[in-house]
C-alpha positions in Angstrom: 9.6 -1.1 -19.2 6.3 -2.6 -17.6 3.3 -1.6 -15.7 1.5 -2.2 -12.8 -2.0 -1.4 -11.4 -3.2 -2.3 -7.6 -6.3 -1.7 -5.6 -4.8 1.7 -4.5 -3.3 2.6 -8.0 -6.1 1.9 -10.5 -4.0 3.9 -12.8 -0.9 1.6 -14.4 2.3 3.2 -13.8 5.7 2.8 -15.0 8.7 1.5 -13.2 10.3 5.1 -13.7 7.5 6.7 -12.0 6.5 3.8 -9.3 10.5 4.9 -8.3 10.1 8.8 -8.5 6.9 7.9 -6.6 8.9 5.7 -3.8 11.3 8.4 -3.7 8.9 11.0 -2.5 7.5 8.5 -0.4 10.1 8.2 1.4 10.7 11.6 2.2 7.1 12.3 3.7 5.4 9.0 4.6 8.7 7.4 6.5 10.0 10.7 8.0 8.7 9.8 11.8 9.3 6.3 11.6 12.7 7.0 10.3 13.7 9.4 13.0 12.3 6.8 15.5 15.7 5.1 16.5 17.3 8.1 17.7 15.5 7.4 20.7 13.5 4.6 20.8 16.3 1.8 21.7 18.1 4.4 23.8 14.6 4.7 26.0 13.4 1.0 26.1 16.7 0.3 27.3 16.8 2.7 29.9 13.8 1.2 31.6 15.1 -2.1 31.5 19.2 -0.6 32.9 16.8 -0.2 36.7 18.6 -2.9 38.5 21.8 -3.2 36.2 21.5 -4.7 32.5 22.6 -8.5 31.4 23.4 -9.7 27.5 20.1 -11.4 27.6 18.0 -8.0 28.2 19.8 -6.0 25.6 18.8 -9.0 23.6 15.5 -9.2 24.9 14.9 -5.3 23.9 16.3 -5.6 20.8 14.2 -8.7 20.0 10.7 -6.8 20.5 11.7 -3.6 18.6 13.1 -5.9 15.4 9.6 -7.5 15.8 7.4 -5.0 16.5 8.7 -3.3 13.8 7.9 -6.7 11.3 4.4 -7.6 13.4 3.1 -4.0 13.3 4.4 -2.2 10.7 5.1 -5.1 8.0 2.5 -7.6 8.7 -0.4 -5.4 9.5 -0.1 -2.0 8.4 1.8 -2.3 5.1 0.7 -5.7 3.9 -2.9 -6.0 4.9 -4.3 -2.3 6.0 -2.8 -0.6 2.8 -5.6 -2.7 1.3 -8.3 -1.6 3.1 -8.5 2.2 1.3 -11.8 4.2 0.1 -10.7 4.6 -3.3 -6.8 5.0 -3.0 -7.4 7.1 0.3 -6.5 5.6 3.9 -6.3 6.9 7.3 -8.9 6.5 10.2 -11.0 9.3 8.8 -10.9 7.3 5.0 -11.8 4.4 6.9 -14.3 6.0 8.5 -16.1 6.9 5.9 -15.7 4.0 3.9 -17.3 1.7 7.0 -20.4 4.7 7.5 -20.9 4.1 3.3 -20.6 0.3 3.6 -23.2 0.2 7.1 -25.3 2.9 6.7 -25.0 6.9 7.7 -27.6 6.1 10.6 -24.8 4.0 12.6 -23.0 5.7 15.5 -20.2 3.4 15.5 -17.9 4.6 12.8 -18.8 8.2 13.9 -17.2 7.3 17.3 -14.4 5.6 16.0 -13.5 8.1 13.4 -14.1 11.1 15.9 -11.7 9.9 18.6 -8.7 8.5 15.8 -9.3 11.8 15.0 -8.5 13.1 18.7 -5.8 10.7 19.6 -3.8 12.0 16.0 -4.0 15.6 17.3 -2.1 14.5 20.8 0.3 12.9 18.6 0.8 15.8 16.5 2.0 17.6 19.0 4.2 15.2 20.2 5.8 14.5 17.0 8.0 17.9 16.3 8.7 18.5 20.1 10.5 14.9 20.7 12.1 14.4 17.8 13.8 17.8 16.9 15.1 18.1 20.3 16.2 14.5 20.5 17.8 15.2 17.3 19.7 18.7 18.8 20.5 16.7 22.0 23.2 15.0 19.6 25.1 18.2 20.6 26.2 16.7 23.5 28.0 14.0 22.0 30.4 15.5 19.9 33.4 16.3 21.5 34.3 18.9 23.8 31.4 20.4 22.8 29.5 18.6 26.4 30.0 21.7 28.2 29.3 24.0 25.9 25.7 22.6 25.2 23.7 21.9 28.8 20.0 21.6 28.8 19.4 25.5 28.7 21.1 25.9 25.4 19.9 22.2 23.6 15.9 23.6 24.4 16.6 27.3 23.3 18.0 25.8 19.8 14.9 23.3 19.5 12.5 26.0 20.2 13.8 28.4 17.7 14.0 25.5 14.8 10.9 24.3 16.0 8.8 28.7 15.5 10.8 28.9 12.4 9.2 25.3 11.1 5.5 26.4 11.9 6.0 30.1 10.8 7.0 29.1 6.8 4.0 27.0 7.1 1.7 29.7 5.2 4.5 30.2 2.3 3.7 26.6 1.6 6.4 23.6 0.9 6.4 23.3 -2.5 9.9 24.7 -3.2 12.1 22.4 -0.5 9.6 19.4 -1.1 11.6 18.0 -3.5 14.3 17.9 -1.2 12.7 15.7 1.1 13.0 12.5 -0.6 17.0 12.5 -1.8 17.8 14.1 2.1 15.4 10.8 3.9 17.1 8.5 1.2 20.8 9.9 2.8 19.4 9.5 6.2 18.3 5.7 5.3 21.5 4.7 3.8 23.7 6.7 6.8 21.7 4.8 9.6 22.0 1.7 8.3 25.6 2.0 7.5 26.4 3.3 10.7 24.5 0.1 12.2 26.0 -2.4 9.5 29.4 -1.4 10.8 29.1 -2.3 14.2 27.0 -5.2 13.8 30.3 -6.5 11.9 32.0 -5.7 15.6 29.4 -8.0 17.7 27.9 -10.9 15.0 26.3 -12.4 18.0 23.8 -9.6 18.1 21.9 -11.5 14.9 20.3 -13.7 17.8 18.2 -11.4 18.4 16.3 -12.0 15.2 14.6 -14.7 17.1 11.5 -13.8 19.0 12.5 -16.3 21.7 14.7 -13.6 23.5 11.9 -11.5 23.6 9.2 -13.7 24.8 11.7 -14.9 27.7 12.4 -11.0 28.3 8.6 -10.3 28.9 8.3 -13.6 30.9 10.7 -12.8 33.0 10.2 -9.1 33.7 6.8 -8.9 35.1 5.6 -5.6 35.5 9.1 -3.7 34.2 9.0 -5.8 31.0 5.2 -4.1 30.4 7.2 -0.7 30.8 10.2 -1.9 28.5 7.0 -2.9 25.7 5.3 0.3 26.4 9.1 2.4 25.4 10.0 -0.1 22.5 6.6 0.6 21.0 8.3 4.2 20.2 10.0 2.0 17.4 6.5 1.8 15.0 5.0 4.9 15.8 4.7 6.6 12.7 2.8 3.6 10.9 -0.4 5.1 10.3 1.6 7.7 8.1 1.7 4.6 5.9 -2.2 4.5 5.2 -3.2 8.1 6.0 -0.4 9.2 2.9 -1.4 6.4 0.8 -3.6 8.7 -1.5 -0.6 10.8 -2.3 1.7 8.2 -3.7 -0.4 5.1 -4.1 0.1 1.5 -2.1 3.0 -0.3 -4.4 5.5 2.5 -4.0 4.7 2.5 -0.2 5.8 -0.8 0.2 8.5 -0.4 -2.5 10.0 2.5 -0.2 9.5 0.4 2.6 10.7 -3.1 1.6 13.8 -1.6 -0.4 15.1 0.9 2.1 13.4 2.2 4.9 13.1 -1.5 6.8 16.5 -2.8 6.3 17.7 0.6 7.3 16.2 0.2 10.8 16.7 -2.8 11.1 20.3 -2.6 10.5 20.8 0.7 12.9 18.5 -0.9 16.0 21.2 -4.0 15.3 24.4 -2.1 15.5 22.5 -0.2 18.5 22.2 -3.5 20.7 25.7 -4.7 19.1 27.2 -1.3 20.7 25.6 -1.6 23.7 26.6 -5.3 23.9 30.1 -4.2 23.2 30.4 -1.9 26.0 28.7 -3.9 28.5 31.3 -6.4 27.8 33.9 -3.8 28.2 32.9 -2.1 31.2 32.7 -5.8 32.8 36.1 -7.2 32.0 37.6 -3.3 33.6 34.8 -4.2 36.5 33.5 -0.8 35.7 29.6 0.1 36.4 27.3 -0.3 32.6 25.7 2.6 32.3 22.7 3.8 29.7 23.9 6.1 26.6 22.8 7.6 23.9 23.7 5.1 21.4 22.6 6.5 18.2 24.8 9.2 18.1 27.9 7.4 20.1 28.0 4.7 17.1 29.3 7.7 14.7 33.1 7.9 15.1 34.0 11.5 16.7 34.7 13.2 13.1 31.1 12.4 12.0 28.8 13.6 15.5 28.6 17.3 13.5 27.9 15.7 9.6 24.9 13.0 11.9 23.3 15.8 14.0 22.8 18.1 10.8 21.1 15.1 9.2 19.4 13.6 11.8 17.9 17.8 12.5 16.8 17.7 9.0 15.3 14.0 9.0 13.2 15.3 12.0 12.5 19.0 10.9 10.7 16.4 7.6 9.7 14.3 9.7 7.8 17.0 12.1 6.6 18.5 8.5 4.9 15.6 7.7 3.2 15.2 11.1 1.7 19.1 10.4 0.7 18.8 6.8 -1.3 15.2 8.2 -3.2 17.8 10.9 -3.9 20.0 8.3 -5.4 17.3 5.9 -7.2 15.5 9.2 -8.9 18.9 9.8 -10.0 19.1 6.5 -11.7 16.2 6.3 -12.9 16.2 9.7 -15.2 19.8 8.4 -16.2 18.0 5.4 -17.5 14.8 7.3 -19.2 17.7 9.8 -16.4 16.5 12.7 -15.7 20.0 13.3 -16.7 23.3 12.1 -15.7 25.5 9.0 -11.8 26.7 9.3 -10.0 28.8 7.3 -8.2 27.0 4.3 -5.5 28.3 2.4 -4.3 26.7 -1.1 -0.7 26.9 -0.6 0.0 25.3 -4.2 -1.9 26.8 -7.8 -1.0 23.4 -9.2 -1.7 20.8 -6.3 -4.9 21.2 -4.5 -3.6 18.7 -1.6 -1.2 21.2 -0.4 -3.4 23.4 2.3 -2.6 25.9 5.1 -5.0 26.1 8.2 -3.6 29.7 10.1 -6.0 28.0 13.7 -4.6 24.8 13.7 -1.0 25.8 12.9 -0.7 27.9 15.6 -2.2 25.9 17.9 -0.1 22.8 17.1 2.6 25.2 17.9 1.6 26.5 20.8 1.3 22.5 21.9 4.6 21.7 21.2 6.0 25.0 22.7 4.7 24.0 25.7 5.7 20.0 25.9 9.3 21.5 25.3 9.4 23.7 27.7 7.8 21.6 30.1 9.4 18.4 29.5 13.1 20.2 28.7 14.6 16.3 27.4 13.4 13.9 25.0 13.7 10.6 27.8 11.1 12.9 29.9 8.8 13.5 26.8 9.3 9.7 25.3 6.6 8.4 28.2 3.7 10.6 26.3 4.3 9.4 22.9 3.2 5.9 22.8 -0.8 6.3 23.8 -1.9 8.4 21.2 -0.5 6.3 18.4 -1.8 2.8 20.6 -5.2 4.5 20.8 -5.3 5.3 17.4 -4.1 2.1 15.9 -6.9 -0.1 18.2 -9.4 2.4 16.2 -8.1 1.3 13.0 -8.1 -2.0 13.7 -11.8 -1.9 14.5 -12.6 0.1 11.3 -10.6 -2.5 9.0 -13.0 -5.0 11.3 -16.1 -3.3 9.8 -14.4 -2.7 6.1 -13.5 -6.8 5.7 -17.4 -7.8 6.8 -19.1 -5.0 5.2 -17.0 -4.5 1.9 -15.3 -6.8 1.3 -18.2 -9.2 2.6 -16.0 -11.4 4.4 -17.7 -13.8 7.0 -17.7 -13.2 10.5 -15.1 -15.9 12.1 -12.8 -15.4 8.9 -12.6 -11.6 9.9 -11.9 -12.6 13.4 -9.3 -14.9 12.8 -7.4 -12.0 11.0 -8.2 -8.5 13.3 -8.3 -10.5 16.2 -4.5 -11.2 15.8 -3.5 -7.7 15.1 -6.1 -6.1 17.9 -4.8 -8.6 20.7 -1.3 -7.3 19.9 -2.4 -3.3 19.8 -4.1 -4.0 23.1 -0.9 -5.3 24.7 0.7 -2.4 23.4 -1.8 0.1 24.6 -2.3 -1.6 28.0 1.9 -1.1 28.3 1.4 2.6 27.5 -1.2 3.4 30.1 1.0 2.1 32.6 3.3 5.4 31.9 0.2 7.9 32.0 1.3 9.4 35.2 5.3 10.0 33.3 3.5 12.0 30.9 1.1 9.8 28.5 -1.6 11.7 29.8 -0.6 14.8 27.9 -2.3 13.0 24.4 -4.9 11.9 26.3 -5.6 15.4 27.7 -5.4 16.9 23.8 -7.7 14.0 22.9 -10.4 14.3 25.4 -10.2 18.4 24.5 -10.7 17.3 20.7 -13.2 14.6 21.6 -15.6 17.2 23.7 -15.4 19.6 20.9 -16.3 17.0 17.5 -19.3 15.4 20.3 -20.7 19.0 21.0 -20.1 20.2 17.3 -22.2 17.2 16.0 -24.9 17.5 18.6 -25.4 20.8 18.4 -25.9 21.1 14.9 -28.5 17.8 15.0 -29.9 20.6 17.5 -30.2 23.2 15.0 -31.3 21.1 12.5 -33.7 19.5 13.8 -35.3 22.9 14.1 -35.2 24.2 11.0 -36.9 21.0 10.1 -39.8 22.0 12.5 -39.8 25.3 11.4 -39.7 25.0 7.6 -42.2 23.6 5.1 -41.8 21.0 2.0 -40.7 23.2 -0.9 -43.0 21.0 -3.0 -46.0 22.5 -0.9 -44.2 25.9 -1.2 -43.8 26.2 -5.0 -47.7 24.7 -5.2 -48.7 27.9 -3.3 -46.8 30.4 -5.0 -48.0 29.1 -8.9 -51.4 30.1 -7.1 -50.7 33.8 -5.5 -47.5 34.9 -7.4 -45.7 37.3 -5.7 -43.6 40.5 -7.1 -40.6 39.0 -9.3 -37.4 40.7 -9.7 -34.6 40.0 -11.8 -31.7 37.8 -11.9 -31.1 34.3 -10.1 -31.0 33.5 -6.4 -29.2 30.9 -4.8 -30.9 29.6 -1.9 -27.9 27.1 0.4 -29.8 24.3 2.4 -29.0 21.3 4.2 -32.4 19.7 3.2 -33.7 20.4 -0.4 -36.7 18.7 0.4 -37.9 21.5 2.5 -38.1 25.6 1.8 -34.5 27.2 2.7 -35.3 29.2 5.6 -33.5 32.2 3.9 -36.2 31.4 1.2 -39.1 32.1 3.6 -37.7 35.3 5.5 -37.3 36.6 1.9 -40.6 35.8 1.3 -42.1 37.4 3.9 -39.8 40.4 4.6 -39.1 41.6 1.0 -41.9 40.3 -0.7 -40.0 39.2 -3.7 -39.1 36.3 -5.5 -36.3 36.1 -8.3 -36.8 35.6 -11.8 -34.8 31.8 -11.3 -34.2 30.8 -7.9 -31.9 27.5 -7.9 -32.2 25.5 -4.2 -28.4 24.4 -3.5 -27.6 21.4 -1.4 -23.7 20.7 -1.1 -23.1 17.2 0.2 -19.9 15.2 1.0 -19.6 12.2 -0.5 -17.9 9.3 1.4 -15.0 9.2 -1.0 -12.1 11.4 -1.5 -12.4 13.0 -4.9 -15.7 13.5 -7.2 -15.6 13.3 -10.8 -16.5 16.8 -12.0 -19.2 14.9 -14.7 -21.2 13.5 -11.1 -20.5 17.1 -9.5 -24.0 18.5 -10.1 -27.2 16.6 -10.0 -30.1 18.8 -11.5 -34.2 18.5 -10.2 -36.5 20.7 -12.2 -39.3 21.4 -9.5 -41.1 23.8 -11.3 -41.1 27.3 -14.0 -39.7 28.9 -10.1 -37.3 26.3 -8.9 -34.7 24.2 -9.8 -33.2 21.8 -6.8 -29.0 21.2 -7.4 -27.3 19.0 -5.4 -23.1 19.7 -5.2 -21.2 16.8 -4.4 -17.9 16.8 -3.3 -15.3 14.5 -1.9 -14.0 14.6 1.6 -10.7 15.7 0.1 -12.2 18.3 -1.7 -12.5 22.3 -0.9 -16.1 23.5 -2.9 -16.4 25.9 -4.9 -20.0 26.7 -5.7 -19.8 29.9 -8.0 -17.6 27.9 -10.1 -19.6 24.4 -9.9 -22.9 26.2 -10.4 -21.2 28.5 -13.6 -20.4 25.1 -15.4 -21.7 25.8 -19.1 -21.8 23.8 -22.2 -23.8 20.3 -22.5 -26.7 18.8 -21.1 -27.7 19.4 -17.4 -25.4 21.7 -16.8 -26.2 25.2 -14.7 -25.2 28.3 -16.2 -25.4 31.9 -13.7 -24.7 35.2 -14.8 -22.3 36.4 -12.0 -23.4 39.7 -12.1 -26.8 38.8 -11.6 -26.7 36.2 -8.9 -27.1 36.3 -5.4 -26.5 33.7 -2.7 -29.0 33.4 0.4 -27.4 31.9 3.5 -29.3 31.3 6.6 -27.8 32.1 9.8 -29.4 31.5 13.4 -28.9 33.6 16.3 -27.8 31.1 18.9 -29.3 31.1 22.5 -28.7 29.4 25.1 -30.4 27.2 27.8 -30.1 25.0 30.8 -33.3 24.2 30.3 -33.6 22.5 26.5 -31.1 20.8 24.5 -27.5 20.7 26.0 -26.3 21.3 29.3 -25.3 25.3 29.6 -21.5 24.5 29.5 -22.1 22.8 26.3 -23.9 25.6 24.9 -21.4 28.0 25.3 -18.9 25.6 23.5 -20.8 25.0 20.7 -21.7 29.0 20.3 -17.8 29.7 20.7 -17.3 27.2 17.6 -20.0 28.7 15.9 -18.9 32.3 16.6 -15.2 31.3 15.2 -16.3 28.9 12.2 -15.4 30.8 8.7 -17.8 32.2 7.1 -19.1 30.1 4.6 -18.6 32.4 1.8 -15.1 31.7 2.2 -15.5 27.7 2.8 -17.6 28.1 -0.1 -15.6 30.4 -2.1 -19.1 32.9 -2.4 -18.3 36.0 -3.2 -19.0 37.7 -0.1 -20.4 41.3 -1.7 -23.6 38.8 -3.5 -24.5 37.7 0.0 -27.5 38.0 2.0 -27.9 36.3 5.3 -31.2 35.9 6.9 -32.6 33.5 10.0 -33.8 33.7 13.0 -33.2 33.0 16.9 -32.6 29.0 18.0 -32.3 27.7 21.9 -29.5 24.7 22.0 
């Protein structure tokens, strides 16, 4: 037995549970890279098939998926980004607010980078269940006899019903099946790269394409159509940020375990048998001087007796897969409220023993309501394929810029030494991007569309409440000066303790004031109660609660929690027993919100369309009794009218 502790497992594990850990990995962090070849090879293919197909472009096509998959996915993402975490966390919103911590909150830069990652992983979101359940149910078509029985009408109906029953056990939670997710992957893994294994015994020529020089002769000799066959074999990686945006679930070793040991030989081995197969037949059809046509190669590879046993699989590999893309959004939106991306949402605990496992009723239904519509609209998974590849392109050039900022700023790398490595890895998303755009009109603008919707709404969320609270500052007075004056003039005390919620303990709560001069009154205790976000992912409950004494009236506490973190301030603010800690009766307390009356004008602030945004996300936020977990019959809101 032996141990082992990394930069994202400070914790030393055991073998035995690095392996239990893989194993789960492997069932959520690889499920939509995993599903990825039953379409990916078939599609990149197909764009290359325009003008008839030669051995050297199969070749060719095969040689950029087998290396994008080792550039990409190996190189960059699981052997230098799973480094760059904020304490075991990644993703483009960890990274964000590991490179705001490491330059300063004042920057703008990481803001705009983490805001639109944020944006482009919503357009893939959607994208994500449509395309690869229904490519997955198109496998219908291949077993035999069975051609006429399933057309287009029938293949769309099937995904659509999978798809509403997916997103509608979403509020029962997953932690019942999840345990199935890892064994069922790990039969997927094994049953792909079997199936490719055995063919690639059929055509051993196909190993040339392990060499990058079929590839590099493909794209110089393609022009324009080989920037199209790049843009379609990029659908082979997408699904790579799942490795970093996961890693604080299972930690960075058994990431790359999972990866190393299974999940990349796996694909390799099926996107092998692929070309072998299609080399095979192309060879066939020649010497009978019959016309090559594009197929669906995935499923074709299974002998006939196995097309039912592959499409059950390959439906459950993408119903995980598109599981994995949904509990991400939630987890995203999440930490886009707590780094004040978006407004307050609804959050449900789905799970009394992991706090990780969340339910968000808006976004669910709006991620269905996306995909809903891209099936209907798009109706086959070659029409939907062109709209995949820019959200994930977009989103990786992000991260590359935010792992940019992290190796200068901490880890203090100099500046031509970080060049020499992100340049590398950015030059190569760029390529890949720039091959994407060039299907926006096929249907890449669809994430782009989501992403701009997203963008607007973070942008006018942000800037409207720098609005608001820039004039509560103007409006509100240092509680220092506040405390000075009521020592002076006392006015009538009442029992019991109030909690006062401000952004700014420096200055009087404006709940505090209207109190004041409405009521009259001032409680027997009266705490002033900041909650922060720290730019880290969990808090340790000792650093939860930092205590000021201003005077005999007011005490100033400070929550902190991390951006993976719901609060709960009853409980935090209850915490008994040892020095510096708070202790509230319950039945005693009461919690003092403010809330402004929003108006709008064309005249101050934003434009008037903008206003009306950001009062629509204000009107819809949750109350902050429930984000706070107040209980809402101790609650007094007071404030006043504000022009944005």
């Amino acid at each position: 037995m032996f141990s082992v502790t990394s930069v994202a497992d400070p914790v030393p594990r055991s073998a035995k549970t690095i392996s239990l850990l893989a194993l789960g990995a492997i069932g959520v962090v690889f499920g939509d890279i995993g599903t990825s070849p039953l379409y990916a090879f078939r599609e990149a293919l197909n764009l290359a098939a325009g003008d008839g197909i030669v051995p050297d472009e199969i070749l060719g096509v095969l040689s950029l998926a087998i290396w994008s998959l080792m550039l990409v996915v190996t190189v960059k993402y699981v052997l230098f980004l799973m480094r760059a975490d904020n304490q075991g966390e990644g993703g483009v919103l960890a990274l964000t607010a590991l490179a705001r911590r490491s330059i300063g909150r004042q920057t703008v830069i990481a803001v705009v980078l983490g805001a639109a990652g944020a944006s482009l992983f919503y357009g893939d979101a959607i994208i994500t269940p449509a395309l690869s359940v229904l490519s997955a149910i198109e496998g219908l078509k291949t077993i035999p006899g069975a051609g006429q029985i399933f057309g287009e009408p029938e293949i769309v109906t099937i995904t659509i019903v999978i798809l509403v029953a997916l997103f509608m056990i979403q509020s029962r939670g997953t932690g019942s099946v999840s345990a199935l997710f890892g064994p069922i992957c790990v039969v997927w893994f094994l049953a792909i790269g079997g199936l490719g294994l055995f063919h690639i015994l059929d055509e051993v020529s196909i190993l040339r394409a392990l060499s990058p020089s079929y590839g590099v002769v493909f794209l110089a000799t393609h022009g324009v159509l080989g920037l199209f066959v790049l843009g379609a074999v990029f659908l082979t990686v997408t699904g790579a940020e799942a490795l970093t945006a996961d890693m604080g679930h299972f930690g960075r070793l058994p990431i790359q375990l999972g990866w190393f040991a299974l999940v990349f030989p796996a694909l390799t081995l099926n996107y092998l048998g692929q070309g072998a197969y299609a080399l095979n037949a192309l060879e066939v059809a020649a010497a009978a001087h019959q016309p090559f046509g594009n197929q669906d190669w995935f499923f074709l590879m299974a002998p006939g007796a196995l097309r039912v046993p592959l499409v059950i699989i390959a439906t459950l590999a993408t119903i995980i897969a598109s599981q994995a893309v949904i509990t991400g959004a939630y987890s995203l939106t999440q930490q886009a409220i707590q780094l004040g991306f978006l407004p307050r949402l609804r959050i449900r605990q789905t799970s009394a023993n992991h706090a990780g496992q969340i339910y968000l009723p808006s976004i669910n239904w709006l991620l269905l309501a996306g995909v809903l519509i891209l099936v209907v609209q798009f109706r086959t998974s070659t029409s939907m394929a062109a709209a995949y590849g820019i959200a994930v392109t977009g989103t990786m050039v992000i991260t590359t810029c935010l792992a940019y900022i992290v190796t200068r700023h901490v880890w203090h790398w100099g500046r031509l030494r970080a060049l020499a490595v992100i340049l590398p890895f950015l030059a190569l998303d760029l390529i890949f991007f720039g091959a994407n755009i060039l299907r926006v009109i096929e249907g890449g603008w669809v994430p782009l569309v989501v992403a701009a919707a997203i963008g607007l709404l973070m942008s006018t969320w942000i800037r409207g409440k720098r609005i608001v609270g820039a004039f509560e500052a103007r409006q509100s007075i240092p509680l220092a000066d506040l405390a000075a004056a009521l020592a002076k003039r006392p006015p009538e005390r009442v029992e019991g303790t109030a909690v006062f919620l401000t952004a700014n303990p420096a200055n009087t709560p404006g709940a505090l004031l209207h109190n004041l001069k409405h009521n009259k009154v001032l409680h027997e205790r009266n705490l002033i109660v900041t909650v922060r976000t720290a730019d880290r992912p969990m808090v340790n409950t000792d650093d939860r609660a930092t205590i000021v004494a201003i005077d005999d009236n007011f005490t100033a506490v400070t929550l902190t929690y991390g951006f993976m973190e719901t609060p709960d301030v009853p409980h935090d603010l209850g915490l008994a027993g040892g020095a510096g800690r708070i202790a509230t009766e319950g039945n005693k307390t009461s919690y003092f919100i403010g809330r402004n009356t929003l108006k709008a004008s064309a005249e101050e602030g934003m434009p008037l369309w903008q206003d009306r945004i950001f009062m629509f996300l204000q009107r819809n936020a949750s109350d902050p009794t429930d984000f706070l977990r107040i209980p809402p019959g101790k609650v007094l809101e007071l404030g006043e009218q504000v022009t944005v």
